[in-house]
Amino acid sequence: MSSRPLPSATWRATVVVAVVAAVLLTLVPPVSAKTAAGFQGGVRSRTNAVRVERDLPQLRKESCVQKYAARQARRMAKQGKMFHQDLKPVLRNCSLTSVGENVAYGYSSATDVLKAWMDSAPHRANIVKKRYRLLGVGARKSASGTWYLAQVFGRK
């Protein structure tokens, strides 16, 4: 028989409060993106969460596809319009065997843009494509305050 004292009621209450707080934080609605890095990280983590739910491997960040995603978001924000880039240079310069891209604008949170992409069959297909292993995410705010986003997917 142990002679250790049982945890105090105060300690148990602290643990309960911490657990409840952690659960409540997961229920908080998405906040607007404040920085490009924050938006990119949110899109990356939510994209990987979708893949994990479907028993697909998580996509890893890779510098070459990241460069092209960031450049595309920057170009769209500068021009104030959404468009796809020519993916042949991405395929060649990043030494990929396959490549895909999702673009969007006007969303203020990673949750909202991922929902829109998942509600669109061609965008969803890119997110859940089994062969992809790499992901670059670019986010840039235009002079008018509109967010432009690009995801570049690939496989070596």
Short mmCIF file of N, CA and C in Angstrom, two decimals:
data_model
loop_
_atom_site.label_atom_id
_atom_site.label_comp_id
_atom_site.label_asym_id
_atom_site.label_seq_id
_atom_site.Cartn_x
_atom_site.Cartn_y
_atom_site.Cartn_z
N MET A 1 0.84 -1.17 0.00
CA MET A 1 0.00 0.00 0.00
C MET A 1 0.88 1.23 0.00
N SER A 2 0.55 2.20 -0.83
CA SER A 2 1.34 3.42 -0.97
C SER A 2 1.05 4.38 0.16
N SER A 3 2.09 5.08 0.57
CA SER A 3 1.90 6.08 1.62
C SER A 3 1.86 7.49 1.04
N ARG A 4 1.81 7.60 -0.31
CA ARG A 4 1.72 8.92 -0.93
C ARG A 4 0.35 9.52 -0.70
N PRO A 5 0.28 10.82 -0.42
CA PRO A 5 -1.03 11.45 -0.23
C PRO A 5 -1.76 11.57 -1.57
N LEU A 6 -3.07 11.53 -1.52
CA LEU A 6 -3.89 11.72 -2.71
C LEU A 6 -3.78 13.17 -3.17
N PRO A 7 -3.93 13.43 -4.47
CA PRO A 7 -3.88 14.80 -4.95
C PRO A 7 -4.96 15.64 -4.28
N SER A 8 -4.61 16.88 -4.04
CA SER A 8 -5.56 17.76 -3.37
C SER A 8 -6.69 18.13 -4.31
N ALA A 9 -7.77 18.60 -3.74
CA ALA A 9 -8.92 19.04 -4.52
C ALA A 9 -8.53 20.21 -5.42
N THR A 10 -7.64 21.06 -4.95
CA THR A 10 -7.19 22.21 -5.75
C THR A 10 -6.45 21.73 -6.99
N TRP A 11 -5.60 20.74 -6.82
CA TRP A 11 -4.84 20.21 -7.95
C TRP A 11 -5.78 19.58 -8.97
N ARG A 12 -6.73 18.78 -8.49
CA ARG A 12 -7.70 18.14 -9.39
C ARG A 12 -8.53 19.19 -10.12
N ALA A 13 -8.94 20.23 -9.45
CA ALA A 13 -9.72 21.30 -10.08
C ALA A 13 -8.90 22.00 -11.16
N THR A 14 -7.62 22.20 -10.90
CA THR A 14 -6.74 22.83 -11.89
C THR A 14 -6.65 21.97 -13.15
N VAL A 15 -6.51 20.67 -12.98
CA VAL A 15 -6.43 19.76 -14.12
C VAL A 15 -7.74 19.79 -14.91
N VAL A 16 -8.86 19.77 -14.23
CA VAL A 16 -10.17 19.80 -14.90
C VAL A 16 -10.32 21.10 -15.69
N VAL A 17 -9.95 22.22 -15.10
CA VAL A 17 -10.05 23.51 -15.79
C VAL A 17 -9.16 23.52 -17.03
N ALA A 18 -7.95 22.98 -16.93
CA ALA A 18 -7.04 22.94 -18.07
C ALA A 18 -7.60 22.09 -19.20
N VAL A 19 -8.17 20.95 -18.87
CA VAL A 19 -8.75 20.07 -19.89
C VAL A 19 -9.95 20.74 -20.56
N VAL A 20 -10.82 21.35 -19.77
CA VAL A 20 -11.99 22.05 -20.33
C VAL A 20 -11.54 23.20 -21.23
N ALA A 21 -10.53 23.95 -20.81
CA ALA A 21 -10.03 25.06 -21.63
C ALA A 21 -9.47 24.55 -22.95
N ALA A 22 -8.74 23.45 -22.91
CA ALA A 22 -8.18 22.89 -24.14
C ALA A 22 -9.29 22.46 -25.10
N VAL A 23 -10.34 21.85 -24.58
CA VAL A 23 -11.46 21.44 -25.42
C VAL A 23 -12.16 22.66 -26.01
N LEU A 24 -12.40 23.67 -25.20
CA LEU A 24 -13.09 24.87 -25.69
C LEU A 24 -12.29 25.60 -26.76
N LEU A 25 -10.97 25.59 -26.66
CA LEU A 25 -10.14 26.25 -27.66
C LEU A 25 -10.31 25.62 -29.04
N THR A 26 -10.61 24.34 -29.09
CA THR A 26 -10.82 23.69 -30.38
C THR A 26 -12.17 24.06 -30.98
N LEU A 27 -13.07 24.61 -30.18
CA LEU A 27 -14.40 24.99 -30.66
C LEU A 27 -14.50 26.44 -31.07
N VAL A 28 -13.44 27.22 -30.88
CA VAL A 28 -13.46 28.64 -31.21
C VAL A 28 -13.52 28.79 -32.73
N PRO A 29 -14.40 29.67 -33.23
CA PRO A 29 -14.47 29.86 -34.68
C PRO A 29 -13.18 30.44 -35.22
N PRO A 30 -12.92 30.25 -36.53
CA PRO A 30 -11.68 30.74 -37.11
C PRO A 30 -11.60 32.26 -37.05
N VAL A 31 -10.41 32.75 -36.80
CA VAL A 31 -10.19 34.19 -36.80
C VAL A 31 -9.59 34.58 -38.15
N SER A 32 -9.76 35.81 -38.49
CA SER A 32 -9.20 36.30 -39.75
C SER A 32 -7.69 36.21 -39.73
N ALA A 33 -7.13 35.92 -40.89
CA ALA A 33 -5.68 35.86 -41.01
C ALA A 33 -5.09 37.25 -40.82
N LYS A 34 -4.05 37.33 -40.05
CA LYS A 34 -3.39 38.61 -39.81
C LYS A 34 -2.05 38.70 -40.54
N THR A 35 -1.40 37.56 -40.75
CA THR A 35 -0.12 37.54 -41.45
C THR A 35 -0.14 36.47 -42.53
N ALA A 36 0.68 36.67 -43.54
CA ALA A 36 0.79 35.67 -44.61
C ALA A 36 1.29 34.35 -44.04
N ALA A 37 2.29 34.41 -43.17
CA ALA A 37 2.84 33.17 -42.60
C ALA A 37 1.78 32.42 -41.80
N GLY A 38 0.96 33.15 -41.05
CA GLY A 38 -0.11 32.52 -40.29
C GLY A 38 -1.15 31.87 -41.19
N PHE A 39 -1.52 32.59 -42.26
CA PHE A 39 -2.50 32.06 -43.22
C PHE A 39 -1.94 30.81 -43.89
N GLN A 40 -0.70 30.87 -44.34
CA GLN A 40 -0.06 29.73 -44.99
C GLN A 40 0.00 28.53 -44.07
N GLY A 41 0.40 28.76 -42.83
CA GLY A 41 0.47 27.66 -41.87
C GLY A 41 -0.89 27.03 -41.60
N GLY A 42 -1.92 27.87 -41.52
CA GLY A 42 -3.27 27.37 -41.31
C GLY A 42 -3.76 26.53 -42.48
N VAL A 43 -3.49 27.00 -43.70
CA VAL A 43 -3.89 26.25 -44.90
C VAL A 43 -3.14 24.92 -44.95
N ARG A 44 -1.85 24.95 -44.65
CA ARG A 44 -1.05 23.72 -44.66
C ARG A 44 -1.58 22.72 -43.63
N SER A 45 -1.82 23.17 -42.41
CA SER A 45 -2.26 22.24 -41.36
C SER A 45 -3.66 21.71 -41.65
N ARG A 46 -4.55 22.54 -42.16
CA ARG A 46 -5.89 22.06 -42.47
C ARG A 46 -5.89 21.12 -43.68
N THR A 47 -5.04 21.39 -44.65
CA THR A 47 -4.90 20.48 -45.80
C THR A 47 -4.44 19.11 -45.31
N ASN A 48 -3.44 19.10 -44.45
CA ASN A 48 -2.94 17.82 -43.93
C ASN A 48 -3.96 17.13 -43.04
N ALA A 49 -4.77 17.89 -42.31
CA ALA A 49 -5.82 17.29 -41.49
C ALA A 49 -6.83 16.55 -42.37
N VAL A 50 -7.19 17.16 -43.49
CA VAL A 50 -8.11 16.52 -44.44
C VAL A 50 -7.51 15.22 -44.95
N ARG A 51 -6.23 15.24 -45.27
CA ARG A 51 -5.57 14.04 -45.79
C ARG A 51 -5.50 12.94 -44.73
N VAL A 52 -5.19 13.31 -43.50
CA VAL A 52 -5.11 12.33 -42.42
C VAL A 52 -6.48 11.68 -42.20
N GLU A 53 -7.56 12.48 -42.27
CA GLU A 53 -8.92 11.93 -42.12
C GLU A 53 -9.21 10.86 -43.17
N ARG A 54 -8.54 10.94 -44.31
CA ARG A 54 -8.76 10.00 -45.41
C ARG A 54 -7.65 8.95 -45.51
N ASP A 55 -6.87 8.82 -44.45
CA ASP A 55 -5.76 7.85 -44.41
C ASP A 55 -4.75 8.06 -45.53
N LEU A 56 -4.50 9.32 -45.86
CA LEU A 56 -3.50 9.68 -46.86
C LEU A 56 -2.28 10.26 -46.15
N PRO A 57 -1.11 10.14 -46.73
CA PRO A 57 0.08 10.72 -46.09
C PRO A 57 0.00 12.25 -46.06
N GLN A 58 0.54 12.82 -45.00
CA GLN A 58 0.62 14.27 -44.92
C GLN A 58 1.59 14.78 -45.98
N LEU A 59 1.31 15.97 -46.48
CA LEU A 59 2.19 16.60 -47.45
C LEU A 59 3.26 17.38 -46.71
N ARG A 60 4.48 17.29 -47.19
CA ARG A 60 5.55 18.02 -46.52
C ARG A 60 5.92 19.28 -47.30
N LYS A 61 6.35 20.26 -46.55
CA LYS A 61 6.78 21.52 -47.16
C LYS A 61 8.11 21.27 -47.86
N GLU A 62 8.23 21.81 -49.07
CA GLU A 62 9.45 21.65 -49.85
C GLU A 62 9.77 22.99 -50.47
N SER A 63 11.02 23.40 -50.43
CA SER A 63 11.39 24.78 -50.78
C SER A 63 11.06 25.16 -52.22
N CYS A 64 11.22 24.26 -53.17
CA CYS A 64 10.98 24.62 -54.57
C CYS A 64 9.49 24.88 -54.83
N VAL A 65 8.61 23.95 -54.41
CA VAL A 65 7.18 24.19 -54.63
C VAL A 65 6.67 25.34 -53.77
N GLN A 66 7.29 25.55 -52.60
CA GLN A 66 6.92 26.69 -51.76
C GLN A 66 7.24 28.00 -52.48
N LYS A 67 8.38 28.05 -53.14
CA LYS A 67 8.78 29.25 -53.88
C LYS A 67 7.75 29.59 -54.97
N TYR A 68 7.31 28.57 -55.70
CA TYR A 68 6.33 28.82 -56.77
C TYR A 68 4.96 29.20 -56.22
N ALA A 69 4.55 28.63 -55.10
CA ALA A 69 3.27 29.00 -54.49
C ALA A 69 3.31 30.44 -54.00
N ALA A 70 4.40 30.81 -53.33
CA ALA A 70 4.53 32.19 -52.83
C ALA A 70 4.57 33.18 -53.98
N ARG A 71 5.29 32.83 -55.02
CA ARG A 71 5.39 33.72 -56.19
C ARG A 71 4.02 33.90 -56.85
N GLN A 72 3.25 32.82 -56.95
CA GLN A 72 1.93 32.92 -57.58
C GLN A 72 0.99 33.78 -56.76
N ALA A 73 0.98 33.61 -55.45
CA ALA A 73 0.13 34.45 -54.59
C ALA A 73 0.53 35.91 -54.72
N ARG A 74 1.82 36.17 -54.75
CA ARG A 74 2.33 37.54 -54.89
C ARG A 74 1.91 38.15 -56.22
N ARG A 75 2.03 37.40 -57.31
CA ARG A 75 1.65 37.89 -58.64
C ARG A 75 0.15 38.20 -58.71
N MET A 76 -0.68 37.31 -58.17
CA MET A 76 -2.13 37.55 -58.20
C MET A 76 -2.50 38.78 -57.39
N ALA A 77 -1.91 38.92 -56.20
CA ALA A 77 -2.21 40.08 -55.35
C ALA A 77 -1.77 41.37 -56.03
N LYS A 78 -0.62 41.35 -56.67
CA LYS A 78 -0.12 42.55 -57.35
C LYS A 78 -1.03 42.95 -58.51
N GLN A 79 -1.52 41.96 -59.26
CA GLN A 79 -2.38 42.23 -60.41
C GLN A 79 -3.86 42.38 -60.03
N GLY A 80 -4.20 41.99 -58.79
CA GLY A 80 -5.58 42.10 -58.33
C GLY A 80 -6.54 41.17 -59.04
N LYS A 81 -6.05 40.01 -59.46
CA LYS A 81 -6.92 39.02 -60.09
C LYS A 81 -6.38 37.62 -59.85
N MET A 82 -7.28 36.65 -59.92
CA MET A 82 -6.92 35.26 -59.69
C MET A 82 -6.67 34.57 -61.03
N PHE A 83 -5.59 33.81 -61.10
CA PHE A 83 -5.27 33.05 -62.31
C PHE A 83 -4.28 31.95 -61.96
N HIS A 84 -4.21 30.95 -62.83
CA HIS A 84 -3.26 29.86 -62.64
C HIS A 84 -1.95 30.18 -63.36
N GLN A 85 -0.87 29.68 -62.80
CA GLN A 85 0.43 29.83 -63.46
C GLN A 85 0.67 28.63 -64.38
N ASP A 86 1.60 28.79 -65.29
CA ASP A 86 2.04 27.69 -66.14
C ASP A 86 2.83 26.73 -65.25
N LEU A 87 2.38 25.50 -65.15
CA LEU A 87 3.00 24.54 -64.24
C LEU A 87 4.17 23.77 -64.86
N LYS A 88 4.41 23.94 -66.16
CA LYS A 88 5.55 23.24 -66.79
C LYS A 88 6.88 23.65 -66.15
N PRO A 89 7.13 24.95 -65.90
CA PRO A 89 8.39 25.30 -65.24
C PRO A 89 8.50 24.72 -63.82
N VAL A 90 7.38 24.63 -63.11
CA VAL A 90 7.39 24.05 -61.77
C VAL A 90 7.79 22.58 -61.86
N LEU A 91 7.17 21.87 -62.79
CA LEU A 91 7.48 20.45 -63.01
C LEU A 91 8.96 20.26 -63.31
N ARG A 92 9.47 21.06 -64.22
CA ARG A 92 10.86 20.94 -64.66
C ARG A 92 11.84 21.41 -63.58
N ASN A 93 11.65 22.62 -63.08
CA ASN A 93 12.63 23.22 -62.15
C ASN A 93 12.64 22.59 -60.77
N CYS A 94 11.52 21.98 -60.38
CA CYS A 94 11.47 21.31 -59.08
C CYS A 94 11.71 19.80 -59.21
N SER A 95 12.01 19.34 -60.42
CA SER A 95 12.26 17.92 -60.70
C SER A 95 11.11 17.04 -60.21
N LEU A 96 9.88 17.42 -60.60
CA LEU A 96 8.69 16.70 -60.18
C LEU A 96 8.23 15.74 -61.27
N THR A 97 7.51 14.70 -60.85
CA THR A 97 6.86 13.81 -61.81
C THR A 97 5.40 14.17 -61.99
N SER A 98 4.82 14.89 -61.03
CA SER A 98 3.45 15.38 -61.17
C SER A 98 3.31 16.66 -60.36
N VAL A 99 2.38 17.52 -60.80
CA VAL A 99 2.19 18.82 -60.15
C VAL A 99 0.73 19.24 -60.30
N GLY A 100 0.23 19.99 -59.34
CA GLY A 100 -1.12 20.54 -59.39
C GLY A 100 -1.16 21.85 -58.63
N GLU A 101 -2.23 22.60 -58.82
CA GLU A 101 -2.33 23.92 -58.18
C GLU A 101 -3.78 24.23 -57.85
N ASN A 102 -3.99 24.82 -56.69
CA ASN A 102 -5.26 25.44 -56.31
C ASN A 102 -4.99 26.91 -56.07
N VAL A 103 -5.89 27.78 -56.54
CA VAL A 103 -5.78 29.21 -56.26
C VAL A 103 -7.12 29.70 -55.74
N ALA A 104 -7.08 30.79 -54.99
CA ALA A 104 -8.30 31.38 -54.43
C ALA A 104 -8.02 32.83 -54.07
N TYR A 105 -9.10 33.58 -53.88
CA TYR A 105 -8.96 34.94 -53.36
C TYR A 105 -10.23 35.31 -52.60
N GLY A 106 -10.08 36.29 -51.71
CA GLY A 106 -11.23 36.83 -51.01
C GLY A 106 -11.58 36.14 -49.71
N TYR A 107 -10.86 35.13 -49.31
CA TYR A 107 -11.14 34.43 -48.05
C TYR A 107 -10.29 35.04 -46.95
N SER A 108 -10.85 35.07 -45.74
CA SER A 108 -10.10 35.69 -44.65
C SER A 108 -9.61 34.70 -43.61
N SER A 109 -9.86 33.40 -43.82
CA SER A 109 -9.33 32.40 -42.89
C SER A 109 -9.00 31.12 -43.65
N ALA A 110 -8.06 30.37 -43.10
CA ALA A 110 -7.67 29.09 -43.69
C ALA A 110 -8.86 28.12 -43.69
N THR A 111 -9.65 28.15 -42.64
CA THR A 111 -10.82 27.27 -42.56
C THR A 111 -11.78 27.54 -43.72
N ASP A 112 -12.04 28.82 -44.00
CA ASP A 112 -12.98 29.17 -45.07
C ASP A 112 -12.47 28.78 -46.44
N VAL A 113 -11.19 29.03 -46.72
CA VAL A 113 -10.67 28.68 -48.05
C VAL A 113 -10.61 27.17 -48.23
N LEU A 114 -10.27 26.43 -47.16
CA LEU A 114 -10.25 24.96 -47.28
C LEU A 114 -11.65 24.42 -47.50
N LYS A 115 -12.64 25.00 -46.85
CA LYS A 115 -14.03 24.57 -47.06
C LYS A 115 -14.42 24.80 -48.52
N ALA A 116 -14.09 25.96 -49.06
CA ALA A 116 -14.43 26.25 -50.46
C ALA A 116 -13.74 25.27 -51.40
N TRP A 117 -12.46 25.02 -51.18
CA TRP A 117 -11.75 24.07 -52.03
C TRP A 117 -12.33 22.66 -51.92
N MET A 118 -12.69 22.26 -50.71
CA MET A 118 -13.24 20.91 -50.52
C MET A 118 -14.65 20.80 -51.12
N ASP A 119 -15.36 21.91 -51.25
CA ASP A 119 -16.69 21.91 -51.87
C ASP A 119 -16.61 21.92 -53.40
N SER A 120 -15.42 22.01 -53.96
CA SER A 120 -15.21 22.04 -55.40
C SER A 120 -14.47 20.76 -55.81
N ALA A 121 -15.09 19.97 -56.68
CA ALA A 121 -14.50 18.67 -57.05
C ALA A 121 -13.07 18.76 -57.57
N PRO A 122 -12.74 19.68 -58.49
CA PRO A 122 -11.35 19.73 -58.99
C PRO A 122 -10.34 20.13 -57.91
N HIS A 123 -10.73 21.06 -57.04
CA HIS A 123 -9.82 21.48 -55.97
C HIS A 123 -9.65 20.37 -54.93
N ARG A 124 -10.77 19.75 -54.58
CA ARG A 124 -10.72 18.63 -53.63
C ARG A 124 -9.83 17.51 -54.17
N ALA A 125 -9.93 17.25 -55.48
CA ALA A 125 -9.11 16.19 -56.09
C ALA A 125 -7.62 16.46 -55.89
N ASN A 126 -7.20 17.72 -56.01
CA ASN A 126 -5.79 18.05 -55.76
C ASN A 126 -5.43 17.78 -54.30
N ILE A 127 -6.28 18.20 -53.38
CA ILE A 127 -5.99 18.07 -51.95
C ILE A 127 -5.87 16.61 -51.54
N VAL A 128 -6.69 15.75 -52.11
CA VAL A 128 -6.71 14.34 -51.68
C VAL A 128 -6.05 13.39 -52.68
N LYS A 129 -5.34 13.91 -53.66
CA LYS A 129 -4.66 13.05 -54.64
C LYS A 129 -3.60 12.22 -53.93
N LYS A 130 -3.70 10.91 -54.07
CA LYS A 130 -2.80 9.99 -53.35
C LYS A 130 -1.34 10.18 -53.71
N ARG A 131 -1.06 10.49 -54.95
CA ARG A 131 0.35 10.53 -55.38
C ARG A 131 1.11 11.75 -54.86
N TYR A 132 0.43 12.83 -54.51
CA TYR A 132 1.15 14.02 -54.05
C TYR A 132 1.81 13.79 -52.70
N ARG A 133 3.02 14.33 -52.56
CA ARG A 133 3.77 14.24 -51.30
C ARG A 133 4.28 15.59 -50.82
N LEU A 134 4.26 16.60 -51.70
CA LEU A 134 4.83 17.92 -51.39
C LEU A 134 3.75 18.99 -51.49
N LEU A 135 3.90 20.04 -50.67
CA LEU A 135 2.95 21.14 -50.70
C LEU A 135 3.66 22.46 -50.44
N GLY A 136 3.40 23.41 -51.31
CA GLY A 136 3.80 24.79 -51.09
C GLY A 136 2.54 25.62 -50.95
N VAL A 137 2.52 26.56 -50.03
CA VAL A 137 1.35 27.42 -49.83
C VAL A 137 1.81 28.87 -49.83
N GLY A 138 1.17 29.67 -50.66
CA GLY A 138 1.46 31.10 -50.71
C GLY A 138 0.22 31.89 -50.34
N ALA A 139 0.40 32.95 -49.59
CA ALA A 139 -0.70 33.86 -49.23
C ALA A 139 -0.16 35.28 -49.30
N ARG A 140 -0.89 36.14 -49.95
CA ARG A 140 -0.46 37.54 -50.07
C ARG A 140 -1.69 38.42 -50.08
N LYS A 141 -1.61 39.52 -49.36
CA LYS A 141 -2.70 40.49 -49.31
C LYS A 141 -2.44 41.56 -50.35
N SER A 142 -3.46 41.89 -51.13
CA SER A 142 -3.34 42.93 -52.17
C SER A 142 -3.37 44.31 -51.52
N ALA A 143 -3.10 45.33 -52.33
CA ALA A 143 -3.14 46.71 -51.84
C ALA A 143 -4.53 47.06 -51.32
N SER A 144 -5.56 46.43 -51.86
CA SER A 144 -6.94 46.71 -51.42
C SER A 144 -7.33 45.89 -50.19
N GLY A 145 -6.43 45.01 -49.72
CA GLY A 145 -6.70 44.22 -48.52
C GLY A 145 -7.29 42.84 -48.77
N THR A 146 -7.36 42.43 -50.03
CA THR A 146 -7.89 41.11 -50.38
C THR A 146 -6.77 40.07 -50.34
N TRP A 147 -7.04 38.92 -49.71
CA TRP A 147 -6.08 37.84 -49.67
C TRP A 147 -6.13 37.02 -50.96
N TYR A 148 -4.96 36.67 -51.48
CA TYR A 148 -4.80 35.77 -52.63
C TYR A 148 -3.98 34.58 -52.16
N LEU A 149 -4.43 33.38 -52.54
CA LEU A 149 -3.77 32.16 -52.06
C LEU A 149 -3.46 31.22 -53.21
N ALA A 150 -2.37 30.49 -53.05
CA ALA A 150 -1.99 29.46 -54.01
C ALA A 150 -1.45 28.25 -53.25
N GLN A 151 -1.89 27.08 -53.66
CA GLN A 151 -1.32 25.82 -53.20
C GLN A 151 -0.67 25.17 -54.42
N VAL A 152 0.57 24.73 -54.26
CA VAL A 152 1.23 23.97 -55.32
C VAL A 152 1.55 22.59 -54.73
N PHE A 153 1.05 21.57 -55.40
CA PHE A 153 1.23 20.18 -54.98
C PHE A 153 2.24 19.51 -55.91
N GLY A 154 2.98 18.55 -55.39
CA GLY A 154 3.91 17.86 -56.26
C GLY A 154 4.36 16.52 -55.73
N ARG A 155 5.04 15.82 -56.61
CA ARG A 155 5.70 14.57 -56.26
C ARG A 155 6.98 14.47 -57.06
N LYS A 156 8.06 14.10 -56.40
CA LYS A 156 9.37 13.92 -57.06
C LYS A 156 9.37 12.65 -57.85
#
